[in-house]
Amino acid sequence: MLLLAAACGSDESAGPAPRVQRGIRFVSGDNVTDSVGAELPLPLIIEVRDSSGALAPLATVVRFEPVVDPVHGPEALVGALALPGFTAFASGATDASGRTGALVRLSTVPRQVRIVVRVPTLGLQDTARFRAVAGGVALIELAPRDTTILSGRSYPIVATVRDRYGNALPSVPTWSAAGTAIGGTVSTSGVASATATGRYTVVATAAGVTDTVRFSAVPEATILAHDRSRGEIVTIGLDGSNRRVQTRVTDGGIGVRPRWVPGRSTVIYSGYAEPFQSVFLLDSAGTPRPFVNSRPPGISHMADVAPVADGSWVYLAAYDSNCATLEYCLHRVRMDGTAMELLPAVRGRPEQTVRPSPSPDGRRVALNTLIAGIARLRVLDVVTGAFLPLDVPGAFPQWAPTGEMIAFLEGDGSLSVVNAGGPTPRRIVDGTGYLAGRAFTWSPDGAWILYNGEQGLTLVHVLERTVVPLPGMGNLVEPSWR
C-alpha cells in the first residue's frame, strides 16, 4: 500500500508534458514599423520544426515571398542573407539549429507589408507582417505653377507635401510672397492675391524643403488678338477669361492685325481671300464684309490696317501699280470704305511704305520704309506731306494713345520707344529675336505695352520696365487693347 501510494503521488507531481513547438517560428525581425523603402537593420530570422517538433533537417529550403499587390506590385523586396541585392523572391537553407532568414526592404507605399514564408518539403507556411509608413518631407508640389489674375483678386494654391517616393504627407507648409510691385500677399492657407499690376512669386516651405510658383496680376481689360494656331480672331480678358471667337481668318503672310474701330463695336482686319489679301469689317454679329466698297484700279493686296482715333480714316498698305516699287505702299480710306487714296508723299519713293500707325490727333503717321528687307522708322506729316527728321532702324511702329511716344522693334527684337521728334530711342525690353515679325499694342493710358515675348503675350511698364508675362496666351499675336 505504501508503494502504491508513493507511486500515485509520483504521477500527480509530474504534471502535464511540455508542449512541443511545431512549424515556423519568427525568432526576430518581424512585426517591425519603418519608413517606406527602408532596408530593415535586422534580418527576418525564423526557426523551423517538423510535425514532431524536431528541428528541420540541415539545409532545408525555406522560401520568402512578398505578397504582390495588383496595382503597386510586391509589398516588399527580400534578399538572401549571404548575397547582396533585393528581389521579389529569396530563399535560404536552415542551419544546424533549424534557422535561416532573409533581408527585408519595405514597400515604397505606406501600407501593411506581408511576406509569406514557405517550407515546401515539410508543407509549412506562415506570414511575417510589417508596416511601412510615409517618410520625411522630400518635395512640395504646388499648383497652378503659373497663372494670371486680375489686380485685387485672389486664387488658391494647392500644396501637396510628399516623401521621396511621392507619398502625400499631412504636413502643412508655411507661405511667403514677393513681387515686382507692392501688394502681393499669400494667406496661411495658400490663398494668393495682389492689389497692383505686377509679377509675383509665392514660396511654400515644409521641413526645410521649398517650392515656388508665380503669378501675374493684371488690370481688368479685354484685348483683341489673332490666334495663329487656330486661325481665329478672338477677344479675351488679360487674365485669360471670357475668350470668344469673333471670326475665322486666313493670314496671307503679312499679318492679320485686327483692330477695333474707334467708337464702334466693330473690328477691322486683313485676311487672305483668294486671290488677294483684303481688308474686312466685322460687325457686332460676327459677320465679315469687305471694307473697301470698290477696289480702285491697280490695287490688289491690302493689309496693315490702322484706324485713326477719331474714326475719320483708316490707314493701310496696299499693292498699287501707281507705287514706284509696285509693292505695298501707304494708303488711306474713309471709315465708310470710300475715297481710297495713295498718299502723294509716298507715290514716287523707291521703297515700300508699310505698317502705319497714326498719331492720336491723326495729323501724322508713323510707318516703316522697306528697302531690301531693311526697315526704318519714319514719321509722315499728313497735312504737309513732309517726312519729319526722325529716321532710325526699326520695325512695327506703334504710336502711343497719349503724347508723342512711338514704340517699335529694333533689329535684334528689342522693344524700344522714341519721341516722334527724335532723336534717341530708349530700350524697354532687351531682345533676343523673339519679338521680330509681330505687332503689339499700348494700354489706353499709355503706361503699358502688350507685346509677344518668349512666354507669349507679355506686359511691360514703359517707365519702370516691369515685365509681366501672361501665361497661357502663347498662341496669341498682334494684340489690340482699347
CSV table of C-alpha atoms in Angstrom, one decimal, residues 34 50 101 381 419 481:
chain,number,residue,atom,x,y,z
A,34,ASP,CA,9.7,51.7,-40.5
A,50,ASP,CA,8.6,19.4,-38.3
A,101,GLY,CA,16.4,34.2,-42.7
A,381,ASP,CA,3.1,114.7,-91.6
A,419,ASN,CA,9.8,110.6,-79.2
A,481,TRP,CA,-6.1,97.0,-76.5
